[in-house]
Structures are given as structure tokens and as C-alpha cells.
Amino acid sequence: MLKVKDTNFLSEISSFFKNNDASKAMNSMMNIISVLNISERTLFGRTTRFNSRYSLLQILTCLILFPCFMIRNPYNFSNTRLGSMMGCGKDVFYRFAQDDRINWRKLLYHLNMQLWNKIRVRSDHKRCTTCLIVDDTDFGKTGKRFELMGRVFSHVEHKSILGFKALTLAITDGISQMVLDFALVGEPGKKNNFSMSDRELESRFTKDRDEASPVITRAKEYEQSKIQLMITMIKRSIRKGIRFEYLLADSWFTCSEVIRFIHARHIKCHYLGMIKIGKKGVTKYGFEGKELTAWALINLLEARGEVRRSRKIGCQYITADVRFAGTDVRLYFVKRKKESWNGIMTTNISLEFLEAYRIYAMRWSLEVFFKETKGLLGMGKCQSRNFAAQLAATTITALQYNLLSLAKRFTSYETIGGIFRDVQHSGMELSVTERIWGIILEMVKIMTEIFSIEEEEIFDAIINKSDNLAHFINFYELKSAS
């Protein structure tokens, strides 16, 4: 059975799986799928052979509905209610997932654009700030013989683990979030062997594929730089018609290459992300004709008395307009009591501190996606050694989440309309990003002062270890209700 936590304060889709009853999720997904314009020729580039018992669309739809019938993977499909209805075995799904001819990225974008178009035409969306979010997460594995297997450093477990990094591009308007694209990548390591021995590399699964296969293209991404992949994914989203106001990312992605890329876009968009600060930091910023590190800049502006205080979020901050990567950018240095300085950078030099802070907080909605898809939808849990199957499983999980996220928007966050007019609802909930901002205003500023820990650590604990923080969450829920 799918594991559902009792504490789902920062949650987007868990309400669809309450009490191990996923009928609500099934009805919601089927309602949306029924209004999408899909065909086998468009999704797969071909049609089902005349002698096939099950069509490609039937198999895809069935895989999307797996969580609704509490099916973890095709292996235990036959003994379920859905299995008795379909009358097929697990091999049907395994062959489908391992089909090298399916372009999973094209399929995901084709469906995503239809879902996003249902959002962006709404008047409430036009009042929102639309952001792209980039981050990566661990896909831990238990065997060494997976295709393209290597070791990656897990920031959750603080050690190297077997598996992949899933570099993910998502979009949010503060109400709904959707995954647009992803890449499964490795970390070459110091010896460029992905921290594997020669014997381990030789024992990995391999398969001869046609060079024109979409899987070959995705496999080449495995060795590419995450920065380059991130830029390529954003370019692809712009070509597909995605428009956004800010790109949000953590300090790992904040570099001169990304800043130049965003600054050069013909569409009006900006970068907003964390920067690394430390006494030994080497990154320098142009300020009043001098090249200063972040730490030197903080000391200079503190001495000038340019520290301001935000009562709303209970912190001190400094604003500085500097030159970086040939571009004018604005830096915000933020500090709470007993805490060290943190930094945020944006290419929008007219953005005020509080608004920048609020927008950046939307980045945590992608962390919520990682938690929920891993816990509820089994993201990253595919045990097939075939790399094509790994791509298929991740794509299907992203589709499941996107469908449920759209359903959540129409049933919980907004007035009922369109395909959900027949659904009754007694009140509207706060969206995930609204709840994140509420936590910043009410909880984080208290907890940082009491425990002297940074907000990044607090949100990691709230999202990933929420059972241990139930009493804090109950406090916020009671305050919101009042």
C-alpha cells in the first residue's frame, strides 16, 4: 500500500490518497485526460499494430492510473482489481517502458502544454508571478548493474550513494506547480569514472540502440554539466511557448554563465537565486569601482550603517547594486539573530527586498514535489536496469503529479469551473506556496531565533521530517484558522 503520512501540512496531492482510498485521484485524472487532445501518432510517432491486443494509449493510461489502484509497479499488477479488468500480465508494461522508440520528453511536453494552457488563460493566473524552478534530487538505487549506474553525493544522507541525480525543471504561478522537463545525470568524480571500479563499470547493463533513438540523446545527458543541461532545458521550454518572470534556483546554480544566459533572453525574465557567502569566498562583485567578495561587501556596508530591518519577517537585510558577469545585479544579504549572513541575487535591480524574499520562497514548492512524488507516486523507485525504463517511469510520475496538481487547483484553490463544475466544495484552501510564505512569517523567524539554525534546514525538516514537527505545524494551523 502507498505510504501516506498523517502530517501533510506542506502537501499538494496527499488529499487524493486519504485512508488508502485513491478513487478521488482516479476520477480527477480521468476527468482531465478525457478533455486532452491526444493521439498515438502525436505522442508516440506511430500507431498500434493491427494485431496488438492493447493499444499504446491504453497501456500509457493504465500506467498513469497505477497509484489509484495502489499498484507500486507492473510486477504486482496481475493480482489487483485493475489487473483483473485489463486481463494482461506485467510483461506488457515492461516492454512498453523499455521501448527505445518512445520520445518521453516530447510526450511529456505535449501533454504539459495542454495542461498549462488551461491554467494560463485564467484571470487569476494573470495576477500571479510565474516562475521556473530548477533543482536536483537523488534517485537512490540498490544495485550496481543498472545501465549508466554511478555514485552521486546525497546532500540528504551526507554521503555518496548508488543512483542518479534527477535535474528537474518546474513551473509555478504560486497556485499550481508542474514539472516540465528532467534529466537523469551522474557525477563523474575526481577520476571521471563516476566513483565506480573498472569491474563495476564493466558489469553494468548495456544495450545496443539505434543512434536515432531518443534514449541515446537522453543517455548522453548523463555525463553533461548540470549547468549546461539547465540552460538547454530552459531554452527548450521557451521554444515550446513557456513564458516566465523569474528563474529560481539555489546557490549551486548561481554562476556567471547562468546570469549571462538569463540576461540575454529576448523575453522579459530575471534570475533570482541564493549565492554562497563565506569568509573564504572567492567570487567578487564590482562595487564603486572595486572588486569585493560578498563578505567584504557586507563588512563595508555594515560599517556604513546600511543595515535595515524587516519587522514582517523578523530579519536584518542589506541591499547592494553591483556588477557581476558583465551584468547589473542586486544583492540582498539577510540575517536573523544568532545566524550568519545569507545572500540572494537577482537581475531585477528594481525589485524590493520583501518581494524578492516572497518570490524566492516559491522555490520550496519543488521540494514539496520531490517529497510527495517519492512517497506517494514512487518516483525514483523503478528497479529496471534499462535506462529507457528509468526515463519512462520518471515521466509517468511527473504526468501523474501534473494531472493531480491541476485537479487540486480546480477543486481546492479556486472557484469551481470548466471540467469540474459538478464538484461540490465548501471552501478554498491555501496553496502550497501560500503556506510556505505563512510559515516564513510565523514559524521560521521564531525557530531561527530559538535554535540558531538557517531557514534552509528548517524547511528541509518541515518537508521531509514533518512528523517530528507536528506540534509546530498544529500551532500554525490553529493560528491560520483563527
XYZ file of C-alpha atoms in Angstrom:
482
model
C 0.000 0.000 0.000
C 1.110 3.560 -0.569
C 2.533 5.238 2.469
C 0.630 8.361 3.467
C 1.753 10.462 6.417
C -0.745 11.843 8.874
C 1.030 15.188 8.804
C 0.582 16.663 5.345
C 0.705 20.359 6.055
C 3.047 21.162 3.166
C 1.261 18.958 0.681
C -0.206 19.290 -2.780
C -1.679 15.903 -3.684
C -1.855 13.825 -0.484
C -5.572 14.617 -0.071
C -6.213 12.415 -3.113
C -4.890 9.367 -1.235
C -6.507 9.681 2.195
C -7.261 6.457 4.080
C -5.683 4.431 1.259
C -8.654 5.341 -0.937
C -7.461 6.760 -4.246
C -10.799 6.841 -6.056
C -10.759 10.642 -5.874
C -7.369 10.678 -7.601
C -8.601 8.301 -10.310
C -11.737 10.339 -11.033
C -9.762 13.575 -11.136
C -7.103 12.251 -13.508
C -9.610 10.587 -15.815
C -11.689 13.773 -15.998
C -8.657 15.742 -17.138
C -7.331 13.071 -19.517
C -10.759 12.923 -21.191
C -10.514 16.579 -22.291
C -6.916 16.429 -23.551
C -6.234 16.312 -27.266
C -4.079 13.196 -27.565
C -3.430 10.657 -30.286
C -0.958 7.819 -30.686
C 0.598 9.434 -33.746
C 1.285 12.623 -31.790
C 2.514 11.003 -28.569
C 4.447 8.029 -29.927
C 5.099 8.901 -33.559
C 3.274 5.758 -34.668
C 0.031 3.851 -34.164
C -0.586 0.485 -32.520
C -0.084 -2.527 -34.795
C -3.342 -4.057 -36.010
C -2.631 -7.405 -34.305
C -1.879 -5.906 -30.858
C -4.414 -6.678 -28.157
C -3.710 -3.488 -26.190
C -3.135 -0.077 -27.744
C -0.253 2.202 -26.768
C -2.714 4.725 -25.321
C -4.397 2.039 -23.204
C -1.075 0.968 -21.730
C 0.002 4.561 -21.003
C -3.330 5.402 -19.369
C -3.151 2.253 -17.276
C 0.352 3.141 -16.051
C -0.807 6.640 -15.129
C -3.619 5.124 -13.045
C -1.364 2.695 -11.120
C -1.294 4.804 -7.900
C -5.105 4.995 -7.920
C -5.224 1.207 -7.502
C -2.335 1.145 -5.011
C -0.062 -0.546 -7.573
C 3.617 0.088 -6.925
C 4.961 -1.390 -10.166
C 3.970 -3.775 -13.008
C 5.292 -6.790 -11.085
C 2.237 -6.947 -8.786
C -0.231 -5.679 -11.403
C -1.890 -9.037 -12.196
C -3.232 -9.562 -8.653
C -5.011 -6.202 -8.483
C -8.509 -5.022 -9.420
C -7.100 -3.145 -12.401
C -5.269 -6.290 -13.490
C -8.478 -8.307 -13.486
C -10.127 -5.622 -15.629
C -7.302 -5.435 -18.181
C -6.504 -9.144 -18.273
C -2.845 -8.680 -19.195
C 0.401 -9.525 -17.436
C 3.342 -7.449 -16.292
C 5.356 -8.001 -19.471
C 3.028 -5.721 -21.440
C 4.122 -2.784 -19.288
C 7.792 -3.763 -19.122
C 8.026 -3.958 -22.920
C 6.267 -0.609 -23.231
C 8.587 1.122 -20.737
C 11.694 -0.297 -22.391
C 10.672 0.725 -25.912
C 13.589 2.778 -27.261
C 11.413 4.430 -29.904
C 9.258 6.420 -27.476
C 10.359 10.042 -27.089
C 9.323 10.571 -23.471
C 10.413 14.214 -23.389
C 8.264 15.044 -26.416
C 5.326 13.146 -24.891
C 5.665 14.988 -21.568
C 5.812 18.409 -23.211
C 2.858 17.685 -25.493
C 0.622 16.910 -22.525
C 2.147 19.559 -20.249
C 1.476 22.376 -22.695
C -2.193 21.434 -22.819
C -2.369 21.383 -19.020
C -0.511 24.684 -18.679
C -2.717 26.340 -21.304
C -5.749 25.527 -19.135
C -4.052 27.489 -16.345
C -2.570 30.491 -18.099
C -5.814 31.627 -19.757
C -7.474 32.136 -16.366
C -7.746 35.637 -14.957
C -6.382 34.589 -11.546
C -3.188 33.290 -13.218
C -2.607 36.632 -14.914
C -2.365 38.264 -11.489
C 0.315 35.799 -10.351
C 4.098 35.775 -10.675
C 5.138 32.886 -12.918
C 8.481 31.291 -12.117
C 10.626 28.478 -13.417
C 12.367 26.444 -10.710
C 15.477 24.320 -11.157
C 16.769 21.814 -8.621
C 18.003 18.250 -8.423
C 17.188 15.292 -6.210
C 18.616 11.830 -5.516
C 17.321 8.660 -7.116
C 18.986 6.069 -4.902
C 19.374 2.532 -6.230
C 20.286 -0.760 -4.550
C 22.223 -2.485 -7.355
C 25.381 -1.764 -9.306
C 24.245 -3.266 -12.597
C 21.786 -0.611 -13.683
C 22.566 0.950 -17.032
C 24.712 4.097 -16.540
C 24.928 3.426 -12.803
C 27.316 5.530 -10.729
C 27.736 7.098 -7.313
C 26.403 10.547 -6.505
C 26.764 12.616 -3.370
C 23.497 12.819 -1.449
C 23.006 16.066 0.476
C 20.193 14.349 2.384
C 22.285 11.405 3.604
C 25.579 13.378 3.534
C 27.427 10.587 1.751
C 27.918 9.027 -1.668
C 25.171 6.656 -2.755
C 24.468 4.490 -5.793
C 21.994 6.153 -8.117
C 21.215 9.123 -10.333
C 20.627 12.819 -9.873
C 17.340 13.952 -11.376
C 17.801 17.527 -12.602
C 14.273 18.919 -12.723
C 12.685 21.971 -14.334
C 9.303 23.015 -12.948
C 6.941 25.946 -13.407
C 4.705 27.591 -10.801
C 2.396 30.561 -10.600
C 2.101 30.380 -6.832
C -1.082 28.309 -7.028
C -0.105 25.249 -9.062
C 3.244 23.733 -9.959
C 4.059 21.376 -12.792
C 7.184 19.510 -13.885
C 8.147 20.498 -17.431
C 11.357 18.569 -18.009
C 14.039 16.477 -16.314
C 17.378 14.809 -16.997
C 18.942 11.830 -15.217
C 22.590 12.686 -14.665
C 25.645 11.303 -12.921
C 28.626 12.842 -11.158
C 31.926 11.961 -12.908
C 34.033 12.171 -9.739
C 37.721 13.004 -9.463
C 38.799 10.091 -11.693
C 35.987 10.581 -14.216
C 34.732 7.055 -13.520
C 31.555 8.013 -11.622
C 33.194 6.663 -8.448
C 32.933 3.087 -9.745
C 35.685 0.493 -10.128
C 36.576 -0.899 -13.551
C 34.890 -4.158 -12.638
C 31.709 -2.381 -11.573
C 31.635 -0.346 -14.790
C 32.015 -3.481 -16.899
C 29.194 -5.283 -15.060
C 26.627 -2.558 -15.788
C 23.716 -3.389 -18.076
C 24.219 -2.292 -21.691
C 22.031 -2.374 -24.764
C 22.759 -1.692 -28.435
C 20.481 1.062 -29.679
C 19.888 2.872 -32.939
C 21.719 6.225 -32.899
C 18.448 7.916 -33.822
C 16.773 6.581 -30.679
C 15.554 9.289 -28.245
C 17.106 7.204 -25.431
C 20.580 7.770 -26.909
C 20.061 11.524 -26.647
C 18.940 11.241 -23.020
C 21.823 8.873 -22.201
C 24.319 11.471 -23.471
C 22.916 13.924 -20.926
C 24.122 11.622 -18.162
C 27.694 12.912 -18.480
C 26.891 16.557 -19.182
C 27.308 19.504 -16.833
C 24.167 20.279 -14.831
C 24.603 23.971 -15.628
C 24.647 23.277 -19.370
C 21.686 20.913 -19.070
C 19.761 23.507 -17.078
C 20.346 26.137 -19.785
C 19.346 23.676 -22.522
C 16.131 22.775 -20.698
C 15.185 26.432 -20.242
C 15.842 27.154 -23.932
C 13.637 24.199 -24.841
C 10.814 25.452 -22.604
C 10.973 28.913 -24.204
C 10.797 27.357 -27.684
C 7.716 25.418 -26.559
C 5.993 28.678 -25.631
C 6.631 28.833 -21.876
C 6.931 32.383 -20.530
C 8.083 33.251 -17.020
C 9.137 36.230 -14.954
C 11.803 34.648 -12.730
C 14.100 31.653 -12.726
C 14.528 30.408 -9.134
C 17.467 28.262 -8.027
C 19.695 27.613 -5.047
C 23.322 28.726 -4.722
C 24.708 25.736 -6.661
C 23.230 27.111 -9.915
C 24.102 30.778 -9.337
C 27.073 31.411 -11.611
C 28.185 33.853 -14.286
C 27.131 31.542 -17.123
C 23.519 31.377 -15.914
C 23.319 35.125 -15.238
C 24.571 35.924 -18.751
C 22.129 33.450 -20.248
C 19.063 34.886 -18.476
C 20.142 38.472 -19.158
C 20.435 37.714 -22.883
C 16.894 36.297 -23.300
C 14.612 38.260 -25.628
C 11.650 37.595 -23.331
C 11.415 39.697 -20.170
C 12.657 37.399 -17.423
C 15.012 37.616 -14.464
C 17.148 35.373 -12.293
C 16.533 35.096 -8.543
C 18.673 32.734 -6.528
C 20.829 32.180 -3.489
C 24.549 32.960 -3.502
C 27.321 31.402 -1.466
C 28.735 33.517 1.330
C 31.775 32.704 3.394
C 34.874 34.368 4.738
C 36.894 32.314 2.254
C 34.612 33.062 -0.702
C 36.403 33.947 -3.930
C 33.517 35.282 -6.053
C 33.902 39.036 -6.469
C 31.373 41.728 -7.341
C 32.001 45.133 -8.837
C 31.045 47.862 -6.363
C 32.033 51.523 -6.584
C 34.960 50.745 -8.831
C 36.299 47.928 -6.639
C 36.105 44.134 -6.842
C 34.841 42.858 -3.484
C 33.839 39.460 -2.155
C 30.412 39.075 -0.563
C 31.957 39.050 2.908
C 33.988 42.212 2.252
C 30.899 43.907 0.845
C 28.871 43.025 3.941
C 31.560 44.409 6.261
C 31.759 47.626 4.230
C 28.004 48.224 4.190
C 27.634 47.300 7.872
C 30.263 49.895 8.729
C 28.320 52.460 6.721
C 25.184 51.717 8.716
C 23.190 50.443 5.734
C 21.659 47.511 7.604
C 17.856 47.625 7.558
C 15.297 45.602 9.490
C 12.148 43.903 8.221
C 9.629 43.561 11.024
C 7.348 41.444 8.848
C 9.774 38.534 8.542
C 11.917 39.388 11.549
C 15.331 39.818 9.949
C 18.052 42.300 9.103
C 18.995 42.892 5.496
C 21.351 44.876 3.288
C 20.697 45.789 -0.344
C 23.569 46.388 -2.765
C 23.568 47.003 -6.519
C 26.726 45.514 -8.019
C 28.229 44.333 -11.283
C 28.563 40.600 -11.904
C 29.272 38.652 -15.110
C 29.047 41.877 -17.103
C 25.521 42.458 -15.783
C 23.977 44.809 -13.236
C 22.526 42.710 -10.423
C 21.100 43.369 -6.975
C 22.300 41.517 -3.899
C 20.302 41.085 -0.697
C 22.177 39.988 2.397
C 19.832 38.549 5.013
C 20.462 37.746 8.656
C 18.419 36.747 11.682
C 19.541 36.774 15.304
C 22.434 34.381 16.068
C 22.533 33.463 12.370
C 25.201 34.069 9.767
C 24.527 36.191 6.689
C 22.840 34.609 3.668
C 22.675 36.105 0.204
C 20.195 36.370 -2.669
C 20.933 37.676 -6.159
C 18.549 38.987 -8.801
C 18.973 40.566 -12.214
C 15.942 42.771 -11.489
C 17.582 45.784 -9.859
C 14.210 47.440 -9.160
C 12.919 44.529 -7.029
C 12.343 45.367 -3.370
C 13.704 43.073 -0.665
C 10.418 41.763 0.764
C 9.004 40.964 -2.677
C 12.246 39.211 -3.665
C 12.110 37.169 -0.488
C 8.466 36.198 -1.098
C 9.116 35.147 -4.681
C 12.212 33.148 -3.762
C 10.178 31.239 -1.168
C 8.217 29.729 -4.079
C 11.280 27.588 -4.823
C 10.307 25.312 -1.950
C 7.253 24.097 -3.886
C 9.650 21.943 -5.934
C 10.934 20.349 -2.731
C 7.318 19.517 -1.894
C 7.029 17.889 -5.329
C 10.111 15.729 -4.646
C 8.761 14.581 -1.288
C 5.247 13.783 -2.461
C 6.179 12.021 -5.686
C 8.697 9.840 -3.878
C 6.330 8.991 -1.036
C 3.001 8.763 -2.862
C 3.845 8.033 -6.500
C 7.103 6.078 -6.206
C 9.326 8.486 -8.127
C 12.873 7.151 -8.475
C 11.864 3.685 -7.273
C 11.958 1.951 -10.693
C 14.137 -1.166 -10.412
C 14.571 -1.896 -14.123
C 18.213 -1.951 -15.226
C 17.225 -0.489 -18.607
C 17.820 3.282 -18.807
C 14.802 3.663 -21.108
C 12.580 2.276 -18.346
C 14.026 4.766 -15.854
C 13.078 7.610 -18.220
C 9.603 6.144 -18.729
C 8.938 5.716 -15.005
C 10.052 9.266 -14.159
C 7.990 10.759 -16.998
C 4.844 8.897 -15.951
C 5.292 10.012 -12.338
C 5.673 13.631 -13.478
C 2.484 13.282 -15.529
C 0.598 11.827 -12.563
C 1.655 14.747 -10.373
C 0.835 17.369 -13.022
C -2.645 15.940 -13.557
C -3.347 15.885 -9.811
C -1.877 19.358 -9.338
C -4.279 20.743 -11.926
C -7.168 18.853 -10.320
C -6.172 20.278 -6.937
C -6.220 23.782 -8.354
C -9.782 23.498 -9.600
C -11.152 21.679 -6.558
C -9.384 23.315 -3.613
C -7.699 26.600 -4.513
C -10.194 28.327 -6.801
C -13.841 28.745 -7.617
C -15.151 25.716 -9.458
C -15.302 25.973 -13.227
C -14.690 24.225 -16.505
C -14.441 20.452 -16.305
C -15.099 20.402 -12.535
C -18.412 22.272 -12.347
C -20.101 19.204 -10.888
C -17.720 19.002 -7.934
C -19.006 20.484 -4.698
C -16.615 22.290 -2.389
C -17.307 24.171 0.808
C -14.237 26.382 0.980
C -10.896 27.154 -0.604
C -7.527 26.076 0.773
C -4.249 27.945 0.853
C -1.893 26.849 -1.917
C 1.466 25.290 -1.086
C 3.360 28.499 -1.823
C 0.954 30.489 0.368
C 1.518 28.026 3.195
C 5.292 28.270 2.730
C 5.098 32.061 2.966
C 2.891 31.777 6.036
C 5.470 29.539 7.701
C 8.181 32.094 6.987
C 6.115 34.841 8.560
C 5.007 32.901 11.622
C 7.271 29.959 12.346
C 10.662 30.251 10.735
C 11.525 33.606 12.223
C 10.708 32.210 15.695
C 12.576 28.938 15.217
C 15.708 30.560 13.802
C 15.958 32.808 16.829
C 15.350 29.978 19.307
C 17.513 27.283 17.736
C 20.042 29.369 15.721
C 19.544 27.352 12.538
C 19.094 28.530 8.977
C 15.805 28.572 7.076
C 17.070 26.008 4.557
C 17.472 23.494 7.394
C 14.064 24.343 8.860
C 12.219 23.824 5.573
C 14.079 20.591 4.940
C 12.872 19.360 8.325
C 9.299 20.566 7.768
C 9.029 18.986 4.309
C 10.998 15.797 4.834
C 10.575 15.159 8.565
C 7.208 16.751 9.224
C 6.117 14.087 11.723
C 8.800 15.349 14.096
C 7.490 18.909 13.806
C 3.784 18.189 14.175
C 3.383 20.451 17.209
C 4.812 23.460 15.307
C 2.556 22.717 12.348
C -0.501 22.411 14.599
C 0.361 25.793 16.075
C 0.406 27.408 12.614
C -2.839 25.688 11.545
C -4.630 26.954 14.669
C -3.322 30.481 14.119
C -4.429 30.406 10.456
C -7.880 29.173 11.449
C -8.294 31.997 13.933
